[in-house]
Coordinates of C-alpha atoms and ligand atoms in Angstrom, one line a residue:
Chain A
X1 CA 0.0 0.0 0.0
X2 CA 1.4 3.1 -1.1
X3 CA 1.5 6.3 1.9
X4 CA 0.2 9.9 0.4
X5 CA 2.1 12.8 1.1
X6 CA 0.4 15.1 3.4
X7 CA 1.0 19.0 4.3
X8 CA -0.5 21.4 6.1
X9 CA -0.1 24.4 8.8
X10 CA -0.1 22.5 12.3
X11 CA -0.5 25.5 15.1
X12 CA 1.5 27.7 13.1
X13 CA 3.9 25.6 11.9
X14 CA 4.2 23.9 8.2
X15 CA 4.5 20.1 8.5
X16 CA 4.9 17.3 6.2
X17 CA 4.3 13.5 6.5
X18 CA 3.5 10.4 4.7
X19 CA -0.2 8.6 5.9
X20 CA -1.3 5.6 4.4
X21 CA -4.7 5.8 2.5
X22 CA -7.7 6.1 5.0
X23 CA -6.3 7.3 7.9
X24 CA -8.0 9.5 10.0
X25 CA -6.4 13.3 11.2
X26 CA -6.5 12.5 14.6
X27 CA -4.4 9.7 14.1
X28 CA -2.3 11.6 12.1
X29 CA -1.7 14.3 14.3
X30 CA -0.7 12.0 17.8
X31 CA 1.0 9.0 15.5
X32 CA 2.9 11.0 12.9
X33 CA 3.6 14.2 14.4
X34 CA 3.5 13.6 18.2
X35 CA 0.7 16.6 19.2
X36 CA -1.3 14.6 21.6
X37 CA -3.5 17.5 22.6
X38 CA -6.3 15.9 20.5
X39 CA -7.5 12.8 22.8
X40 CA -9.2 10.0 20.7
X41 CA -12.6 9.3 23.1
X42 CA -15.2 7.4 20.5
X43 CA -13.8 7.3 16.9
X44 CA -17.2 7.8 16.2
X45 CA -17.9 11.6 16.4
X46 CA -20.0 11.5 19.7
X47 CA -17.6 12.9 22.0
X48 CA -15.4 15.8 20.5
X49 CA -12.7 14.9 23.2
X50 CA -10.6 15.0 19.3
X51 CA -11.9 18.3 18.3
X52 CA -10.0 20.4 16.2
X53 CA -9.9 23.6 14.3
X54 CA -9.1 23.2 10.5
X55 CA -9.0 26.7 8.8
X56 CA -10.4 28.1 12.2
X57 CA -13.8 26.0 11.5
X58 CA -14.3 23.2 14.8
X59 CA -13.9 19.9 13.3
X60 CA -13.6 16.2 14.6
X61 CA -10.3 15.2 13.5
X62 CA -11.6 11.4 14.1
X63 CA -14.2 11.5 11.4
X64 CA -11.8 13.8 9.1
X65 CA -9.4 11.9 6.1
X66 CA -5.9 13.4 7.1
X67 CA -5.7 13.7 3.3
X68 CA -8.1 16.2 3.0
X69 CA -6.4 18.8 5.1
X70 CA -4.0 19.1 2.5
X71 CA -2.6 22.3 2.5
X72 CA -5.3 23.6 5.1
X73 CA -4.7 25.4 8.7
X74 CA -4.8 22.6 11.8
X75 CA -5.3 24.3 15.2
X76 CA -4.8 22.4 18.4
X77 CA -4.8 22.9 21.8
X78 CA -1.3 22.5 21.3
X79 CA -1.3 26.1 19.7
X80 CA -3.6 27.5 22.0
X81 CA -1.2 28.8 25.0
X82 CA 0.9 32.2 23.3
X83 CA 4.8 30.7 25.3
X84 CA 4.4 30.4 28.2
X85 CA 0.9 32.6 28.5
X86 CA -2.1 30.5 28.6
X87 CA -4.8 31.5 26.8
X88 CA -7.9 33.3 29.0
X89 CA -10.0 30.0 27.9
X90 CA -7.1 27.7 29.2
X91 CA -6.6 30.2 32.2
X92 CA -10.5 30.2 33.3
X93 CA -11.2 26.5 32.4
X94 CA -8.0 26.0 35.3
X95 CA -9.0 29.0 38.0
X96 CA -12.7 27.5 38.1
X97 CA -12.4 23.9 37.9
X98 CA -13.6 23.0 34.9
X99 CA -11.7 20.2 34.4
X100 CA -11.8 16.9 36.4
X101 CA -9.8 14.5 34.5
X102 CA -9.3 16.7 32.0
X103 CA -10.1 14.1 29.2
X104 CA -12.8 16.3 27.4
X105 CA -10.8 19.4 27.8
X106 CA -8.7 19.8 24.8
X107 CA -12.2 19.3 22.9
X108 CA -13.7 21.3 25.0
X109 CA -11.4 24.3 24.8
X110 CA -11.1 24.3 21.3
X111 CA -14.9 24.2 20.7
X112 CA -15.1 26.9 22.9
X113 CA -12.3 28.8 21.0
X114 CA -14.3 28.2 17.7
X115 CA -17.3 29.8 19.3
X116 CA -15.1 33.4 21.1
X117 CA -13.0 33.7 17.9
X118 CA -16.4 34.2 15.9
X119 CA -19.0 35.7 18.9
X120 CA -16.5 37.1 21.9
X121 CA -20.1 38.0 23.9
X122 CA -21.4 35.0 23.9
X123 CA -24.7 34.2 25.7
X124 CA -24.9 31.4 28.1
X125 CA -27.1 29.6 25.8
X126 CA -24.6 30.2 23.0
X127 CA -21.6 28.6 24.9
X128 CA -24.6 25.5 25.8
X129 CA -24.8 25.1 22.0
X130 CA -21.2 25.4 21.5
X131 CA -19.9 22.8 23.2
X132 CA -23.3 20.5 22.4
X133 CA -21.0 18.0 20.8
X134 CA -18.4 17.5 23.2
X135 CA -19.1 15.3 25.9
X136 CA -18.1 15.3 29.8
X137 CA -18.3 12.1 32.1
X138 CA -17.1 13.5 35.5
X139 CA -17.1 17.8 35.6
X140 CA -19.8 18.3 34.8
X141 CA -21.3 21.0 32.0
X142 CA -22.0 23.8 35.1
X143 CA -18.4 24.6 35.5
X144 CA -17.6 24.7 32.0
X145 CA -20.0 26.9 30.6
X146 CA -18.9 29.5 33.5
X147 CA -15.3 29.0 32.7
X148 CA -16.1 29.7 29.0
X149 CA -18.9 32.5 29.9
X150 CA -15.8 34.0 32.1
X151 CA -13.0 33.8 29.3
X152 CA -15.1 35.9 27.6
X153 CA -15.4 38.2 29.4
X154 CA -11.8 38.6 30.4
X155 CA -10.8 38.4 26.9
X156 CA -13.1 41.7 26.3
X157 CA -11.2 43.4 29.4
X158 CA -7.7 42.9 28.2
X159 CA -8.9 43.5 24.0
Chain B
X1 CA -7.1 -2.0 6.8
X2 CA -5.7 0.8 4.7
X3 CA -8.1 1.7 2.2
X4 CA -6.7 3.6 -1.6
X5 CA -8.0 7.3 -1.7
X6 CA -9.0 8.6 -4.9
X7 CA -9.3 11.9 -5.3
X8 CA -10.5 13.7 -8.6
X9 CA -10.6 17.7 -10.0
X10 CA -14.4 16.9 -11.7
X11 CA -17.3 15.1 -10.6
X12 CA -17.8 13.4 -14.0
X13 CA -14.6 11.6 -13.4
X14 CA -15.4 10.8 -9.4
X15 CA -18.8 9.5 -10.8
X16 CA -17.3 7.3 -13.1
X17 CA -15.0 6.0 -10.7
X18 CA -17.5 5.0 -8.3
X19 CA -19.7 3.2 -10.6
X20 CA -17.0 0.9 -11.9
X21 CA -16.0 -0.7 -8.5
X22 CA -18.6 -2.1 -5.9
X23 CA -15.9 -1.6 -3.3
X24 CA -15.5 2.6 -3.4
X25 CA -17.5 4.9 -1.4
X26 CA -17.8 8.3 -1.9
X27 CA -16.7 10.5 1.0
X28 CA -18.8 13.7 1.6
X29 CA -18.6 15.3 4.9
X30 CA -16.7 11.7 5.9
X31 CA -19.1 11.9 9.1
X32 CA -20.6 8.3 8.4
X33 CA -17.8 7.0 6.0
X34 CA -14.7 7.6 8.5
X35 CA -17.0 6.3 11.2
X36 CA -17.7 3.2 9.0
X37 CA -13.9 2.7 8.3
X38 CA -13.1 3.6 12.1
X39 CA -14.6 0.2 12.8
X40 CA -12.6 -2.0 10.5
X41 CA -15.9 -1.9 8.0
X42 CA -13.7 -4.1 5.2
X43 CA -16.6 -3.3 2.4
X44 CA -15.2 -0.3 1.5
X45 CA -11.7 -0.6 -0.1
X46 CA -11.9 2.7 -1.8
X47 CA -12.8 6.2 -1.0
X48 CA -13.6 8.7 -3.6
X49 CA -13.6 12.1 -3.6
X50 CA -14.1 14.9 -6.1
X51 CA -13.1 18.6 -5.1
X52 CA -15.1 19.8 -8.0
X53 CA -16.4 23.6 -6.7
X54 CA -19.6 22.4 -8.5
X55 CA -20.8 20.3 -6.0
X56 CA -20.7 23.0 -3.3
X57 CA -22.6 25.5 -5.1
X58 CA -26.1 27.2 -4.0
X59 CA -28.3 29.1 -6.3
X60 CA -30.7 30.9 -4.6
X61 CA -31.9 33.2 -7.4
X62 CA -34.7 32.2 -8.5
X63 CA -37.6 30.9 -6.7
X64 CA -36.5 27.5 -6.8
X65 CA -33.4 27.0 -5.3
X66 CA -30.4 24.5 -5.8
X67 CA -28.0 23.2 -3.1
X68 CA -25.4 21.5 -4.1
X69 CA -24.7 17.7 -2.3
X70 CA -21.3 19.1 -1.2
X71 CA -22.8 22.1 1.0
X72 CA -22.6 22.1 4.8
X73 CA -25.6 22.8 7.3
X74 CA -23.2 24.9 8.8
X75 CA -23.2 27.0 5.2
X76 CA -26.9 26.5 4.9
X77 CA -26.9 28.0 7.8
X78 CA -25.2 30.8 7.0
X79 CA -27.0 31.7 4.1
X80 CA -30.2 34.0 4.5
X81 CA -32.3 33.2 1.7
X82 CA -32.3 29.4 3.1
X83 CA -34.0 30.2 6.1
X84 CA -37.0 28.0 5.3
X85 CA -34.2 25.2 5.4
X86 CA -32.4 26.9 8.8
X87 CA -34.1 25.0 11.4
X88 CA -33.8 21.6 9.8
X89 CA -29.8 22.4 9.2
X90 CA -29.8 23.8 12.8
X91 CA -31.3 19.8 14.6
X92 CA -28.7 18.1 13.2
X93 CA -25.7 17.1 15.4
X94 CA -23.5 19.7 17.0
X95 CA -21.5 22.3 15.7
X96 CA -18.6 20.0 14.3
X97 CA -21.0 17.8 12.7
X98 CA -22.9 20.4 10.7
X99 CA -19.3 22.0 9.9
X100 CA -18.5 18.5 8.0
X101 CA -21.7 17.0 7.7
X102 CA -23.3 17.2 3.7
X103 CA -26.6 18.0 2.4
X104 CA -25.3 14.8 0.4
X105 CA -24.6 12.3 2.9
X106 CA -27.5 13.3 4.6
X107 CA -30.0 11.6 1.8
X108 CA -27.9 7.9 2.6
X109 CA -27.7 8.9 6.3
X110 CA -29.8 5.7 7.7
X111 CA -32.2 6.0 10.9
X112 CA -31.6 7.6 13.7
X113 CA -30.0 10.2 11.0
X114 CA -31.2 11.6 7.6
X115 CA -33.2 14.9 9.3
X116 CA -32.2 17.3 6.8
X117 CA -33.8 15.3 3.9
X118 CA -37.3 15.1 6.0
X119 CA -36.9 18.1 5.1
X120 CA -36.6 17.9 1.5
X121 CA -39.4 15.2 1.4
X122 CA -41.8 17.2 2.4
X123 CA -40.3 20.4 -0.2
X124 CA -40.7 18.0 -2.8
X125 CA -36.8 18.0 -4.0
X126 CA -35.2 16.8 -7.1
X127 CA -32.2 15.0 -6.3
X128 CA -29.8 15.3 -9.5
X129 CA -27.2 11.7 -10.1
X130 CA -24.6 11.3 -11.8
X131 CA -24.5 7.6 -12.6
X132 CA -22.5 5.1 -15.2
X133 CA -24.9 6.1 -17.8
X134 CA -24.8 10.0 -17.3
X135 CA -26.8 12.5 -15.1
X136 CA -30.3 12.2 -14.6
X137 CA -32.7 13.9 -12.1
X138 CA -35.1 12.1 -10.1
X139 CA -37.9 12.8 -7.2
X140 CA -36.6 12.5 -4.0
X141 CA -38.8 9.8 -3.5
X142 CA -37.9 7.9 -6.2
X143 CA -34.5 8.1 -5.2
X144 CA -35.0 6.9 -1.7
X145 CA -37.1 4.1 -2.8
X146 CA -33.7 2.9 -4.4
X147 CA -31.8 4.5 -2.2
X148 CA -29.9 0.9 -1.8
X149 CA -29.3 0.7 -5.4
X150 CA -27.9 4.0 -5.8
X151 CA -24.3 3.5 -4.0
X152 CA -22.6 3.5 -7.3
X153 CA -24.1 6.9 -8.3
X154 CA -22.8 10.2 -7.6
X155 CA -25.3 12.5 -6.0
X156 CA -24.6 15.9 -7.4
X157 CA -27.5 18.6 -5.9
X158 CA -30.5 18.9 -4.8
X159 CA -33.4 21.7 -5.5
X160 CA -36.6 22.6 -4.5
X161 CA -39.4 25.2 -4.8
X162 CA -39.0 28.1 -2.2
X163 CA -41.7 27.8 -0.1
X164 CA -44.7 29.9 -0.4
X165 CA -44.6 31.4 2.6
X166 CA -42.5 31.4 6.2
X167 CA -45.9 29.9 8.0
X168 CA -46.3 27.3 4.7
X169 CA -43.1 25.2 5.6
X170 CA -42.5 23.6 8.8
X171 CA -40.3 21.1 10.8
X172 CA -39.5 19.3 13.9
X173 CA -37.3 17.1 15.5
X174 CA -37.9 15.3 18.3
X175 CA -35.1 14.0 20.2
X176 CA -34.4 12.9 23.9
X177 CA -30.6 14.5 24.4
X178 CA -30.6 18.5 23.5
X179 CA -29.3 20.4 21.9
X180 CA -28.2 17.9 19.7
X181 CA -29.3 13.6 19.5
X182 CA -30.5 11.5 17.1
X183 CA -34.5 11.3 15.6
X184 CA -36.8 9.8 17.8
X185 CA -39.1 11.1 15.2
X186 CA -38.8 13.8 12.6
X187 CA -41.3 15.8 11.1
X188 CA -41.8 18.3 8.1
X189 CA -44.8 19.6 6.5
X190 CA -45.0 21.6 3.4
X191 CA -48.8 23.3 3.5
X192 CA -49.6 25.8 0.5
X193 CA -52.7 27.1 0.8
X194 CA -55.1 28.6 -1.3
X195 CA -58.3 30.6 -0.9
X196 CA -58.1 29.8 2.7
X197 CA -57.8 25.7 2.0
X198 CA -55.0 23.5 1.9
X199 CA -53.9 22.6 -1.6
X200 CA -50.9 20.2 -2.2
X201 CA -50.3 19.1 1.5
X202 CA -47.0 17.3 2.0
X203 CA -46.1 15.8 5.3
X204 CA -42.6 13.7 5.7
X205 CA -41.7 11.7 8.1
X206 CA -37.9 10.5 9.7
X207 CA -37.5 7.3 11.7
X208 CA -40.7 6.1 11.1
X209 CA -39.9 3.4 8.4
X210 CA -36.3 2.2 6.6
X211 CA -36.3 5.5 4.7
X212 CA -37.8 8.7 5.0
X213 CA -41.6 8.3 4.4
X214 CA -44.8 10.6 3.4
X215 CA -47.5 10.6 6.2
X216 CA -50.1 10.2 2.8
X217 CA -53.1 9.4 4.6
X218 CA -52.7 12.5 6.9
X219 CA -52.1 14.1 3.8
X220 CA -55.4 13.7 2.3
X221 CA -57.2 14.3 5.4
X222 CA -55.9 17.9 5.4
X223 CA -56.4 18.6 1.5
X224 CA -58.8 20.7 0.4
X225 CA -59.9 21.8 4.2
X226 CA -59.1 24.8 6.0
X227 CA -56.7 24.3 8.3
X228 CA -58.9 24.0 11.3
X229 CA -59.1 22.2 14.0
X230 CA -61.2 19.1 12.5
X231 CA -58.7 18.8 10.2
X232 CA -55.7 18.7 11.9
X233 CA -57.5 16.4 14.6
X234 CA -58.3 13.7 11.5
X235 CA -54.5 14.6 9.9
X236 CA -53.0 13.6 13.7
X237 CA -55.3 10.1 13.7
X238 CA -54.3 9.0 10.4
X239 CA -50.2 10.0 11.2
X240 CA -49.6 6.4 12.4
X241 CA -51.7 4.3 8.4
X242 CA -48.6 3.0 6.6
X243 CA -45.5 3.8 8.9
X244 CA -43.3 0.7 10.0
X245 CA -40.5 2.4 12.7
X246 CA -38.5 0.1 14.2
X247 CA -37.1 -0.7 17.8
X248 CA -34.1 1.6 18.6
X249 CA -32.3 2.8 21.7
X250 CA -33.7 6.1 21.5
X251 CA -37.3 4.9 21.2
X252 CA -39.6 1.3 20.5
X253 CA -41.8 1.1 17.4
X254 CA -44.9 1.1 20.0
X255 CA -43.5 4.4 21.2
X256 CA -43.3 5.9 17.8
X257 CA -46.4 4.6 16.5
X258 CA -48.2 6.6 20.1
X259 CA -46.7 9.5 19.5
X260 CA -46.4 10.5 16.1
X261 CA -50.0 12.3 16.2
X262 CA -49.5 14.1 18.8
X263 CA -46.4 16.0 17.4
X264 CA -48.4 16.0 14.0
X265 CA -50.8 17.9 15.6
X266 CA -48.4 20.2 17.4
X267 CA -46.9 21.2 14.2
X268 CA -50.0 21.5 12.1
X269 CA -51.3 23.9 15.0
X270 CA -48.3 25.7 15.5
X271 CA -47.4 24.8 19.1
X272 CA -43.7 24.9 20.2
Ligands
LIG1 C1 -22.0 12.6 16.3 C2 -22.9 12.6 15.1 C3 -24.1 13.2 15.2 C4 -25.0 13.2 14.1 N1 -26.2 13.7 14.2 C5 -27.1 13.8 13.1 C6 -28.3 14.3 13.2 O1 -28.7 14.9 14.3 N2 -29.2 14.3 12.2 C7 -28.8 13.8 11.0 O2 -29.5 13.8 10.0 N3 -27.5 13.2 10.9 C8 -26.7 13.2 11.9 N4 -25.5 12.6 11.8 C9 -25.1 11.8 10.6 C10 -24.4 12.6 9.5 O3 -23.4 13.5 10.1 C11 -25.3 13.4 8.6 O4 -26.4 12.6 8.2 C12 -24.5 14.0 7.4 O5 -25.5 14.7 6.6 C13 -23.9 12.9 6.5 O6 -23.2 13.6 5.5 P1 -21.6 13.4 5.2 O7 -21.3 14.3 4.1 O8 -20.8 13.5 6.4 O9 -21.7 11.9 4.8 P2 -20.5 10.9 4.4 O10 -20.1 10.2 5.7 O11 -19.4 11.5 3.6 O12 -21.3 9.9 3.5 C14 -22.4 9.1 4.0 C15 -22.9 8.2 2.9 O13 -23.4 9.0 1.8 C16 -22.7 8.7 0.6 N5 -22.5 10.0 -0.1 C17 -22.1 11.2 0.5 N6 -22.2 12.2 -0.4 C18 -22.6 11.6 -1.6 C19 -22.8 12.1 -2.9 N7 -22.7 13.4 -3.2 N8 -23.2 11.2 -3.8 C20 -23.4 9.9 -3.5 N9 -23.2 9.4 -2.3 C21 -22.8 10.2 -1.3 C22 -21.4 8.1 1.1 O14 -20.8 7.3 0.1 C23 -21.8 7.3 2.3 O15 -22.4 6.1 1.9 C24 -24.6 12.6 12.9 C25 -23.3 12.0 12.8 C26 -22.5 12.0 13.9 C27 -21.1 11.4 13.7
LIG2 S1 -12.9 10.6 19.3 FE1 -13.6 11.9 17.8 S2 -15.6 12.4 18.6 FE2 -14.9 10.9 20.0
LIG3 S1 -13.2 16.4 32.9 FE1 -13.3 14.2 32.7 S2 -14.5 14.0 31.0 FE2 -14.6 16.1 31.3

């Protein structure tokens, strides 16, 4: 079986890697290029714990071909902190306990990153929606949708 | 097992492609497929894709309108003259799924899935293929009537009347986990009326038989009535004549078969 070659912009940086046909991004991204910031919960699209951005749109890199990011933008969680800042999402999700045992978080973040980089006033019911396809076993949604509802708002102070 | 990936510039060539091998699959949104492969399914040994800008195209300039089978809900969505079509894009999955999910995939999506083309049942869509033989357009309920024969064609768009009127078209989904879940039962209902009666009633229904079906016999009891009470009451009794849901984990056929009236009359009357 013959492997593709594969590039595209992984958290800002330009990567390149062989995958054989079928392969899914998720496994791309933790097998081939080491970021395992994406968790794999289902490989079946009901949890999001794999939940990426690809060209700033929230995807589930479990259900996405690795070959069709080909020359597309990949966003992590990996990416998320700026150094050694973390971003307010990260910062909030942390301060307010929104993570347990932090399974769904990467998912969870970027979801909720999706949802600030396109509405940064989100309503409560908003951030519900957002992170509708990400699932939590042991947080619970209470904390998260604050932590998210929080971010928010700090990311208006400091803008 | 790795499968080979095919991917071609025109749809004429990804159509032809899939109709000479048993064994390829198209891959829309991939939602369904990569699940399927996810799970070691071995009948697929070929994807095939087609990056053809054709098959993501929406017309909206005329009355009818044209959606091609590679649009997102999360563009339908974003487009303004589809709000008719917003609320059916809106039930399905979360946000992830309806940024990858197809208007496409949707018409093979089997139960508890396939909510979008309720939808389109009821709007009385032409679903244009692409087959071996060339491209051919077909009812959309022709086309689920064979749906099973149709894995070797290439669906290429779908288009439909605009509705008459915001109040003429109207959908819901019932489902037990929200915002997002799969069907426990999905209606639409496309009701033109005309001098005051109903003319051309089309009710669909999701998860109530192996493909999406028309609620025909609560059809007729509306046509040529006002929309009044005695009619929807009649439309809501007949709901249940020629459905055949099955047993699922989100809800038994008994369950179905109880309920279907009941929301049939909700959205007939216009309740939330
Ligand atoms: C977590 C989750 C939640 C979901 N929730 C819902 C829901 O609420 N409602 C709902 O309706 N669905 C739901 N789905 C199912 C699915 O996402 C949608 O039905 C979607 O529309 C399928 O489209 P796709 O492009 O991803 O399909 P794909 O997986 O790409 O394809 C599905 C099937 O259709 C065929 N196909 C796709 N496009 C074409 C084409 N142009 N021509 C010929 N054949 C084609 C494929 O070969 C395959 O057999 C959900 C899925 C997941 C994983
Ligand atoms: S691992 Fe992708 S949704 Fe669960
Ligand atoms: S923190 Fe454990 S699943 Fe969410």
């Amino acid at each position: 079986m013959t492997k593709t070659p594969l590039q595209f912009r992984h958290n800002g940086r330009d990567v390149a890697v062989f995958v054989d046909g079928g392969v899914n991004l998720l496994v791309a991204l933790r097998e081939l290029i080491g970021d395992m910031t994406p968790k794999f919960g289902c490989g079946q699209g009901g949890c999001g714990a794999c939940s990426v951005l690809i060209d700033g749109e929230l995807h589930l890199s479990c259900l996405t071909l690795a070959e069709t990011v080909n020359g597309r933008t990949v966003e992590t969680l990996d990416g998320l902190k700026d150094g050694p800042n973390l971003h307010p999402l990260q910062r909030a999700f942390m301060e307010q306990f929104a993570a347990q045992c932090g399974y769904c978080t990467p998912g969870m973040l970027m979801a909720a990153k999706a949802l600030l980089d396109r509405n940064p006033s989100p309503t409560r019911a908003e951030v519900i929606e957002a992170i509708s396809g990400n699932i939590c076993r042991c947080t619970g949604y209470e904390p998260i949708i604050n932590a998210v509802l929080t971010a928010a708002t700090s990311g208006r102070a400091r803008a | 097992m790795p499968v080979t990936v095919k991917t071609f510039s025109t749809f004429g060539e990804a159509a032809s492609a899939l109709s000479s091998d048993r064994s390829a699959r198209y891959l829309g949104g991939g939602t369904l497929v990569m699940r399927a492969l996810n799970e070691g399914d071995v009948s697929i040994s070929t994807v095939v894709r087609a990056t053809d800008t054709a098959l993501s195209r929406i017309d909206v300039a005329s009355s009818r309108v044209t959606i091609g089978a590679g649009v997102t809900f999360a563009r339908i969505l974003a487009e303004r003259d589809l709000a008719f079509l917003h609320a059916s894009a809106r039930s399905i999955g979360g946000p992830a799924v309806r940024n990858m999910g197809t208007v496409g995939g949707n018409l093979f999506a089997p139960n508890p899935y396939g909510d979008f083309t309720v939808a389109l049942l009821a709007l009385d869509a032409t679903v244009s293929v692409q087959g071996g033989l060339g491209a051919r357009e077909m009812p959309i309920e022709e086309f689920l009537q064979s749906r099973e024969r149709q894995s070797g064609a290439l669906v290429l768009a779908v288009s439909c009347q605009r509705p008459a009127s915001a109040d003429a078209f109207r959908y819901r989904k019932i489902a037990r986990i929200k915002p997002k879940g799969g069907s426990v039962i999905t209606l639409a209902a496309h009701l033109p009326v005309s001098g005051g009666r109903v003319s051309g009633a089309r009710i669909a229904l999701g998860s109530m038989a192996a493909t999406q079906i028309r609620a025909r016999a609560a059809e007729r009891a509306l046509e040529g009535r006002p929309l009044d009470d005695s009619a929807i009451s009649a439309a809501a009794a007949a709901a249940a004549e020629g459905v055949s849901p099955t047993d699922n984990a989100l809800g038994s056929a008994w369950y179905r078969r109880e309920i279907v009236g009941v929301h049939l009359r909700r959205l007939l009357s216009g309740l939330e």
